[in-house]
Tab-separated table of C-alpha atoms and ligand atoms in Angstrom:
chain	number	residue	atom	x	y	z
A	1	MET	CA	-76.114	16.344	-79.700
A	2	ARG	CA	-79.813	15.677	-78.014
A	3	ILE	CA	-79.565	14.038	-75.050
A	4	GLY	CA	-82.763	12.286	-72.991
A	5	ILE	CA	-83.308	12.143	-68.887
A	6	LEU	CA	-86.083	10.458	-66.483
A	7	THR	CA	-86.053	9.714	-62.809
A	8	GLY	CA	-87.966	6.250	-62.502
A	9	GLY	CA	-89.294	4.534	-59.577
A	10	GLY	CA	-89.881	5.116	-56.517
A	11	ASP	CA	-88.358	8.667	-55.150
A	12	CYS	CA	-85.407	9.532	-53.866
A	13	PRO	CA	-82.892	12.258	-51.981
A	14	GLY	CA	-80.180	13.158	-54.803
A	15	LEU	CA	-82.603	12.842	-57.515
A	16	ASN	CA	-82.032	16.041	-58.568
A	17	ALA	CA	-78.345	16.676	-57.603
A	18	VAL	CA	-77.657	14.134	-60.377
A	19	ILE	CA	-80.160	15.832	-63.216
A	20	ARG	CA	-78.113	18.999	-62.264
A	21	ALA	CA	-74.798	17.253	-62.406
A	22	VAL	CA	-76.090	14.744	-66.011
A	23	ALA	CA	-77.418	18.756	-67.479
A	24	LYS	CA	-74.421	21.327	-66.236
A	25	SER	CA	-71.536	18.428	-67.446
A	26	LEU	CA	-73.283	17.705	-70.786
A	27	MET	CA	-74.066	21.505	-71.386
A	28	ARG	CA	-70.858	22.979	-70.343
A	29	GLN	CA	-68.905	19.960	-72.095
A	30	CYS	CA	-70.644	19.043	-75.685
A	31	GLN	CA	-73.284	22.070	-75.428
A	32	ALA	CA	-75.430	19.123	-75.722
A	33	GLU	CA	-79.391	19.788	-75.429
A	34	VAL	CA	-80.655	18.251	-72.545
A	35	ILE	CA	-84.482	16.874	-72.693
A	36	GLY	CA	-86.148	15.790	-69.334
A	37	ILE	CA	-88.594	13.279	-70.033
A	38	ARG	CA	-91.750	13.728	-66.869
A	39	ASP	CA	-93.126	11.075	-65.141
A	40	GLY	CA	-90.522	8.767	-65.522
A	41	PHE	CA	-91.505	5.770	-68.428
A	42	ALA	CA	-94.760	7.286	-68.085
A	43	GLY	CA	-93.159	10.516	-70.080
A	44	LEU	CA	-92.099	8.063	-72.318
A	45	MET	CA	-94.163	5.869	-73.649
A	46	ALA	CA	-97.475	8.375	-73.918
A	47	PRO	CA	-98.924	9.045	-77.138
A	48	GLU	CA	-97.425	12.682	-77.011
A	49	PRO	CA	-93.890	12.283	-74.944
A	50	LEU	CA	-94.439	14.488	-71.786
A	51	THR	CA	-91.040	16.739	-72.457
A	52	GLN	CA	-89.080	19.810	-71.131
A	53	THR	CA	-86.142	21.403	-72.238
A	54	LEU	CA	-83.969	21.819	-69.287
A	55	ASP	CA	-81.705	25.132	-69.434
A	56	TRP	CA	-78.658	25.644	-67.405
A	57	SER	CA	-81.377	28.086	-65.166
A	58	GLN	CA	-83.805	25.001	-64.681
A	59	VAL	CA	-81.269	23.250	-62.956
A	60	SER	CA	-79.338	25.462	-60.718
A	61	GLY	CA	-80.216	25.812	-57.034
A	62	ILE	CA	-81.809	21.975	-56.932
A	63	LEU	CA	-78.548	20.155	-56.183
A	64	MET	CA	-80.096	19.940	-52.085
A	65	GLN	CA	-83.737	19.415	-53.067
A	66	GLY	CA	-85.299	16.595	-52.256
A	67	GLY	CA	-88.227	14.889	-54.694
A	68	THR	CA	-87.504	15.067	-58.544
A	69	ILE	CA	-88.164	18.200	-60.843
A	70	LEU	CA	-88.594	15.408	-63.205
A	71	GLY	CA	-91.275	13.626	-61.551
A	72	THR	CA	-91.772	9.450	-61.540
A	73	SER	CA	-94.054	7.062	-62.114
A	74	ASN	CA	-93.661	3.171	-60.249
A	75	ARG	CA	-96.682	1.991	-62.505
A	76	ALA	CA	-95.060	2.603	-65.842
A	77	ASN	CA	-93.678	-0.291	-67.054
A	78	PRO	CA	-93.383	-1.408	-71.357
A	79	LEU	CA	-92.428	-4.590	-70.616
A	80	GLY	CA	-94.537	-7.799	-71.629
A	81	ARG	CA	-96.625	-4.984	-73.741
A	82	PRO	CA	-95.413	-5.140	-77.342
A	83	ALA	CA	-97.263	-1.978	-78.846
A	84	LEU	CA	-96.317	-0.080	-75.774
A	85	LEU	CA	-92.770	-0.808	-75.429
A	86	GLU	CA	-93.088	-0.146	-79.111
A	87	ARG	CA	-94.309	3.279	-78.749
A	88	THR	CA	-91.857	3.971	-76.377
A	89	LEU	CA	-88.574	3.743	-78.807
A	90	GLN	CA	-90.768	5.559	-81.712
A	91	ASN	CA	-90.958	8.236	-79.325
A	92	ALA	CA	-87.586	8.481	-78.215
A	93	ARG	CA	-86.611	8.322	-82.093
A	94	GLN	CA	-89.466	11.087	-82.651
A	95	LEU	CA	-87.655	13.119	-80.578
A	96	GLY	CA	-84.430	12.689	-81.702
A	97	LEU	CA	-83.047	11.441	-78.530
A	98	GLU	CA	-79.078	10.290	-79.167
A	99	ALA	CA	-78.956	8.592	-75.323
A	100	LEU	CA	-81.206	8.379	-72.542
A	101	VAL	CA	-80.275	9.085	-69.313
A	102	VAL	CA	-82.293	6.528	-66.608
A	103	ILE	CA	-82.096	7.531	-63.453
A	104	GLY	CA	-83.704	4.460	-61.566
A	105	GLY	CA	-83.535	1.361	-58.721
A	106	ASP	CA	-83.619	-2.495	-60.123
A	107	GLY	CA	-86.871	-2.215	-62.084
A	108	THR	CA	-86.226	0.429	-63.875
A	109	MET	CA	-82.763	-0.846	-64.444
A	110	GLU	CA	-84.626	-3.913	-65.877
A	111	ILE	CA	-86.720	-1.473	-68.180
A	112	ALA	CA	-83.737	0.716	-69.259
A	113	HIS	CA	-81.938	-2.995	-70.032
A	114	GLU	CA	-84.487	-4.157	-72.577
A	115	LEU	CA	-84.692	-0.183	-74.501
A	116	ALA	CA	-81.146	-0.920	-74.527
A	117	VAL	CA	-81.602	-4.599	-75.551
A	118	GLN	CA	-84.212	-2.868	-78.509
A	119	GLY	CA	-81.183	-0.332	-79.969
A	120	LEU	CA	-81.639	1.828	-78.002
A	121	PRO	CA	-78.756	4.061	-76.503
A	122	VAL	CA	-78.971	3.922	-72.824
A	123	VAL	CA	-76.885	4.826	-69.715
A	124	GLY	CA	-78.022	4.125	-66.114
A	125	VAL	CA	-77.435	5.916	-62.978
A	126	PRO	CA	-78.587	3.604	-59.645
A	127	LYS	CA	-81.566	5.067	-56.807
A	128	THR	CA	-82.894	3.775	-54.446
A	129	ILE	CA	-82.714	4.332	-50.052
A	130	ASP	CA	-82.473	0.267	-50.053
A	131	ASN	CA	-79.479	-0.239	-51.243
A	132	ASP	CA	-80.196	-2.956	-52.629
A	133	ILE	CA	-78.910	-2.626	-56.294
A	134	ALA	CA	-76.853	-5.078	-57.653
A	135	GLY	CA	-72.902	-3.928	-58.885
A	136	CYS	CA	-73.321	-0.957	-56.484
A	137	GLU	CA	-71.810	-0.786	-53.088
A	138	ARG	CA	-73.792	2.563	-52.036
A	139	SER	CA	-76.612	4.013	-53.919
A	140	PHE	CA	-77.703	8.042	-53.274
A	141	GLY	CA	-80.397	8.475	-51.127
A	142	PHE	CA	-79.729	5.773	-48.928
A	143	ASP	CA	-77.203	7.694	-46.634
A	144	THR	CA	-80.595	10.647	-45.885
A	145	ALA	CA	-83.007	7.410	-44.747
A	146	VAL	CA	-79.869	6.003	-42.807
A	147	ALA	CA	-79.568	9.566	-41.078
A	148	THR	CA	-83.568	9.993	-40.622
A	149	VAL	CA	-84.241	6.780	-39.402
A	150	THR	CA	-81.829	6.962	-36.977
A	151	ASP	CA	-82.934	10.786	-35.676
A	152	ALA	CA	-86.387	8.683	-35.651
A	153	LEU	CA	-84.935	5.679	-33.463
A	154	GLU	CA	-83.011	8.286	-31.157
A	155	ARG	CA	-86.523	9.692	-30.053
A	156	ILE	CA	-88.388	6.856	-30.035
A	157	GLN	CA	-85.864	5.701	-27.725
A	158	THR	CA	-87.125	8.563	-25.237
A	159	THR	CA	-90.456	8.310	-25.008
A	160	GLY	CA	-90.150	4.310	-24.909
A	161	GLN	CA	-88.032	4.858	-21.802
A	162	SER	CA	-89.904	7.164	-20.221
A	163	HIS	CA	-92.991	4.481	-20.100
A	164	SER	CA	-90.858	1.676	-20.023
A	165	ARG	CA	-92.155	0.648	-23.400
A	166	VAL	CA	-91.221	-2.256	-26.192
A	167	MET	CA	-91.004	-0.009	-29.078
A	168	VAL	CA	-90.983	-1.164	-32.404
A	169	VAL	CA	-89.977	0.481	-35.663
A	170	GLU	CA	-90.582	-0.750	-38.762
A	171	THR	CA	-87.769	0.954	-41.941
A	172	MET	CA	-88.269	0.503	-45.326
A	173	GLY	CA	-85.806	-1.493	-47.177
A	174	ARG	CA	-87.843	-4.176	-49.102
A	175	TYR	CA	-85.729	-7.278	-49.366
A	176	ALA	CA	-82.422	-5.983	-48.209
A	177	GLY	CA	-82.235	-4.859	-44.457
A	178	TRP	CA	-79.513	-2.653	-45.568
A	179	ILE	CA	-81.306	0.728	-44.001
A	180	ALA	CA	-82.402	-1.546	-40.457
A	181	LEU	CA	-78.944	-2.648	-39.910
A	182	GLU	CA	-77.259	0.488	-40.715
A	183	ALA	CA	-79.704	2.697	-38.760
A	184	GLY	CA	-80.244	0.046	-36.243
A	185	LEU	CA	-76.748	0.762	-35.269
A	186	ALA	CA	-76.257	4.218	-35.230
A	187	GLY	CA	-79.855	4.463	-33.486
A	188	ALA	CA	-78.904	2.255	-30.754
A	189	ALA	CA	-81.460	-0.409	-31.436
A	190	ASP	CA	-81.256	-2.973	-28.844
A	191	VAL	CA	-83.049	-6.242	-31.350
A	192	ILE	CA	-82.382	-5.463	-35.001
A	193	LEU	CA	-84.001	-7.769	-37.202
A	194	LEU	CA	-83.469	-8.030	-41.235
A	195	PRO	CA	-85.648	-9.765	-44.089
A	196	GLU	CA	-82.153	-11.665	-44.299
A	197	ILE	CA	-82.112	-13.708	-40.901
A	198	ASP	CA	-85.710	-14.929	-39.948
A	199	TYR	CA	-86.450	-14.355	-36.640
A	200	ASP	CA	-87.073	-16.197	-33.781
A	201	ILE	CA	-90.408	-14.918	-31.936
A	202	GLU	CA	-89.535	-16.845	-28.414
A	203	TRP	CA	-85.959	-15.672	-28.733
A	204	VAL	CA	-87.118	-12.103	-28.696
A	205	ALA	CA	-89.443	-11.805	-26.368
A	206	GLN	CA	-87.137	-13.006	-23.988
A	207	VAL	CA	-84.404	-10.562	-25.252
A	208	CYS	CA	-87.239	-8.344	-24.119
A	209	ARG	CA	-87.750	-9.673	-21.103
A	210	GLU	CA	-84.477	-9.652	-19.688
A	211	ARG	CA	-84.537	-6.299	-20.382
A	212	GLU	CA	-87.955	-5.513	-18.567
A	213	LEU	CA	-85.543	-6.367	-15.520
A	214	HIS	CA	-82.809	-4.240	-15.944
A	215	GLN	CA	-83.346	-1.855	-18.666
A	216	ARG	CA	-87.073	-1.444	-18.340
A	217	PHE	CA	-87.702	-0.240	-22.378
A	218	THR	CA	-86.339	-1.724	-25.575
A	219	VAL	CA	-86.477	-0.283	-29.146
A	220	VAL	CA	-86.555	-2.707	-32.154
A	221	CYS	CA	-85.727	-1.582	-35.105
A	222	VAL	CA	-87.219	-4.076	-37.866
A	223	GLY	CA	-86.717	-4.258	-41.732
A	224	GLU	CA	-90.078	-4.478	-43.784
A	225	GLY	CA	-88.823	-7.535	-45.164
A	226	ALA	CA	-88.279	-9.293	-42.173
A	227	LYS	CA	-90.230	-12.288	-41.734
A	228	PRO	CA	-90.927	-14.774	-38.537
A	229	LEU	CA	-89.682	-18.639	-38.309
A	230	GLY	CA	-91.933	-20.387	-40.557
A	231	GLY	CA	-93.668	-17.362	-41.547
A	232	GLN	CA	-94.514	-14.898	-44.246
A	233	MET	CA	-93.666	-11.491	-44.931
A	234	THR	CA	-96.475	-9.040	-44.549
A	235	VAL	CA	-97.743	-7.234	-47.593
A	236	GLU	CA	-99.010	-3.899	-47.264
A	237	ARG	CA	-100.738	-3.895	-50.771
A	238	ARG	CA	-99.962	-4.450	-54.563
A	239	ILE	CA	-99.585	-1.975	-57.695
A	240	GLU	CA	-100.939	-3.395	-60.545
A	241	GLY	CA	-98.724	-3.077	-63.162
A	242	SER	CA	-95.728	-1.825	-61.224
A	243	PRO	CA	-92.252	-3.575	-62.173
A	244	GLU	CA	-92.464	-4.679	-58.413
A	245	PRO	CA	-95.774	-4.612	-57.903
A	246	VAL	CA	-95.623	-5.949	-54.191
A	247	ARG	CA	-95.546	-3.387	-51.949
A	248	LEU	CA	-94.510	-4.646	-48.064
A	249	GLY	CA	-95.791	-3.039	-45.013
A	250	GLY	CA	-96.799	-3.404	-41.324
A	251	VAL	CA	-94.819	-6.190	-40.253
A	252	ALA	CA	-94.057	-3.888	-37.267
A	253	HIS	CA	-97.555	-4.145	-36.081
A	254	VAL	CA	-98.007	-7.933	-36.561
A	255	LEU	CA	-94.556	-8.162	-34.566
A	256	ALA	CA	-95.548	-5.681	-31.402
A	257	ALA	CA	-99.403	-8.272	-31.435
A	258	GLU	CA	-97.407	-11.105	-30.871
A	259	LEU	CA	-94.186	-9.532	-28.348
A	260	GLN	CA	-97.563	-8.206	-26.250
A	261	THR	CA	-99.406	-11.529	-25.938
A	262	ARG	CA	-95.538	-12.298	-24.874
A	263	LEU	CA	-94.652	-9.344	-22.340
A	264	GLN	CA	-95.549	-7.260	-19.288
A	265	SER	CA	-94.633	-4.213	-20.743
A	266	GLU	CA	-96.592	-2.087	-23.449
A	267	VAL	CA	-95.367	-2.680	-26.994
A	268	ARG	CA	-96.321	0.204	-29.250
A	269	ALA	CA	-95.182	-0.182	-33.181
A	270	THR	CA	-94.053	2.919	-35.253
A	271	VAL	CA	-94.159	2.174	-39.494
A	272	LEU	CA	-91.624	5.088	-40.866
A	273	GLY	CA	-93.114	4.956	-44.239
A	274	HIS	CA	-91.997	7.684	-46.646
A	275	VAL	CA	-90.737	10.017	-44.376
A	276	GLN	CA	-87.880	8.152	-45.129
A	277	ARG	CA	-87.323	9.081	-49.041
A	278	GLY	CA	-88.208	13.134	-48.276
A	279	GLY	CA	-86.282	15.778	-47.948
A	280	SER	CA	-82.848	17.223	-48.620
A	281	PRO	CA	-80.419	14.691	-49.159
A	282	THR	CA	-76.961	14.495	-46.377
A	283	PRO	CA	-74.062	15.871	-48.183
A	284	PHE	CA	-72.715	12.599	-48.593
A	285	ASP	CA	-75.646	11.809	-50.891
A	286	ARG	CA	-75.242	15.529	-52.420
A	287	VAL	CA	-71.647	14.414	-53.589
A	288	LEU	CA	-72.164	10.796	-54.574
A	289	ALA	CA	-75.109	12.103	-56.837
A	290	THR	CA	-72.998	14.603	-58.106
A	291	GLN	CA	-70.205	11.871	-58.977
A	292	PHE	CA	-73.055	10.001	-60.812
A	293	GLY	CA	-74.827	12.247	-62.479
A	294	ASN	CA	-70.718	13.561	-64.085
A	295	GLN	CA	-70.564	9.805	-64.738
A	296	ALA	CA	-72.921	8.860	-66.643
A	297	ALA	CA	-72.786	12.337	-69.011
A	298	GLN	CA	-68.809	10.976	-69.563
A	299	LEU	CA	-70.283	7.652	-70.614
A	300	VAL	CA	-72.698	9.624	-72.922
A	301	MET	CA	-70.168	11.427	-74.283
A	302	ALA	CA	-67.686	8.346	-74.828
A	303	GLY	CA	-70.166	6.213	-76.558
A	304	GLN	CA	-70.242	4.005	-73.628
A	305	PHE	CA	-74.147	2.974	-73.880
A	306	ASN	CA	-76.376	0.314	-72.059
A	307	ARG	CA	-74.037	0.208	-68.678
A	308	MET	CA	-74.923	1.758	-65.524
A	309	VAL	CA	-73.033	3.769	-63.140
A	310	THR	CA	-71.878	2.481	-59.991
A	311	LEU	CA	-69.861	2.206	-57.049
A	312	GLN	CA	-67.029	0.058	-56.513
A	313	HIS	CA	-64.138	-0.350	-53.617
A	314	GLY	CA	-64.994	3.397	-53.557
A	315	GLN	CA	-64.199	4.224	-56.961
A	316	MET	CA	-66.849	5.546	-59.567
A	317	ALA	CA	-67.036	2.920	-62.398
A	318	ASN	CA	-69.348	1.444	-63.969
A	319	ILE	CA	-71.108	-2.287	-65.291
A	320	ALA	CA	-73.629	-3.974	-67.872
A	321	LEU	CA	-76.678	-3.381	-67.835
A	322	ARG	CA	-77.752	-7.040	-68.147
A	323	ASP	CA	-75.524	-7.369	-65.381
A	324	VAL	CA	-77.818	-5.241	-62.551
A	325	ALA	CA	-81.330	-6.016	-64.247
A	326	HIS	CA	-82.941	-9.284	-62.492
A	327	HIS	CA	-80.454	-9.096	-59.332
A	328	HIS	CA	-80.831	-7.857	-55.812
A	329	ARG	CA	-78.363	-6.986	-53.606
A	330	ASN	CA	-79.359	-8.523	-49.780
A	331	VAL	CA	-77.177	-7.878	-46.074
A	332	PRO	CA	-74.589	-11.242	-46.665
A	333	LEU	CA	-75.058	-13.084	-43.724
A	334	ASP	CA	-71.293	-13.100	-43.246
A	335	HIS	CA	-71.079	-9.194	-43.490
A	336	PRO	CA	-68.504	-7.583	-40.531
A	337	LEU	CA	-71.529	-4.938	-39.444
A	338	LEU	CA	-73.687	-8.513	-38.709
A	339	GLN	CA	-70.848	-9.742	-36.505
A	340	ALA	CA	-70.425	-6.223	-34.819
A	341	ALA	CA	-73.908	-5.843	-33.831
A	342	ARG	CA	-73.545	-9.439	-32.690
A	343	GLN	CA	-69.922	-8.702	-30.536
A	344	ILE	CA	-71.364	-5.463	-28.585
A	345	GLY	CA	-74.771	-7.451	-27.950
A	346	VAL	CA	-77.555	-6.736	-31.075
A	347	CYS	CA	-80.233	-9.048	-30.976
A	348	LEU	CA	-80.393	-10.292	-35.062
A	349	GLY	CA	-83.794	-12.278	-34.065
A	350	ASP	CA	-81.988	-15.595	-34.081
A	351	ARG	CA	-80.272	-17.614	-30.845
A	352	LEU	CA	-76.380	-17.019	-32.294
B	401	LIG	O1	-87.482	0.994	-53.520
B	401	LIG	C1	-87.859	2.148	-52.269
B	401	LIG	C2	-89.249	2.084	-52.041
B	401	LIG	O2	-89.549	3.155	-50.626
B	401	LIG	C3	-89.300	0.963	-50.785
B	401	LIG	O3	-87.950	0.888	-49.049
B	401	LIG	C4	-90.348	0.574	-50.431
B	401	LIG	O4	-90.809	-0.810	-50.138
B	401	LIG	C5	-90.953	1.086	-51.360
B	401	LIG	O5	-89.906	2.359	-52.271
B	401	LIG	C6	-92.683	1.617	-50.889
B	401	LIG	O6	-92.973	2.009	-52.408
B	401	LIG	P1	-94.233	3.121	-52.751
B	401	LIG	O7	-93.934	4.336	-52.911
B	401	LIG	O8	-94.691	3.072	-54.541
B	401	LIG	O9	-95.507	2.351	-52.059
């Protein structure tokens, strides 16, 4: 068997753990030849495909390594470009790939789905720090990002407390508030603002004013997709050609400026940015990534294609790529963590 593997979209901790598990499982169980495609779909769309044959030694010792040994791209997108799509399929045929394992987020799964529709046998593996892939209750990378943000919030709190400041900390997460919610709770944020709940600036200011009287400092954890009532999300840039061209970012500065006009305390903003995507995966993410990788290899060997491996009710499962493509998984408004946050007095930006 000759199996291709690529990592697409933004990187996240645990990608190498998946590559290792897919390759080792296929090599051990069916002596497969595993071909790494370099730089995500860019490597398969290129006039000469960018590949490297992976042997056992290349996928050993990478479990705990951040990033991806294969490289990735968040711009390479053959969708809506028939000539590029045809070249991608042609390259896969020429390489003699019997299947392609695609590790990526929702944009990557949309491309994987289209390739599957066009006849390429594909198995998807869900990756993203955002935890927003449809049909998957936990994507690897998320736990590591939450740990990083939690650590940052603890550090921000001690300096904020010393200076009696309001500290606004922005997390990634795109249109889903999972990182802000879980890290905000783990890092004892006083205010957590999510894309799913539009915030009332007057109410957030009121909460900070009350804390000015007693605790004298406030930590606000805001997801990059959060927006004020009646307002817009803060867009940092557009990346043309990317499956998801909009890049959010900067809401912490917008919020800090608005709060500053309403408060006596000094307000400071910190945008955590790509630090959340870097570094070594947590033990949880290493285990999840290993399970996903092994599960993907099992699907390949069983000839079950056009599916994505997933975690459902704490168990390995798999779902059709068509049920993943073009869907997002947001924080439901009745999620128990939202209720718990409210009940312990965390402000979620609304007046509930
Ligand atoms: O999807 C992962 C993610 O890190 C988002 O949280 C963030 O909005 C986006 O990617 C940033 O992408 P880029 O690295 O292309 O700026």
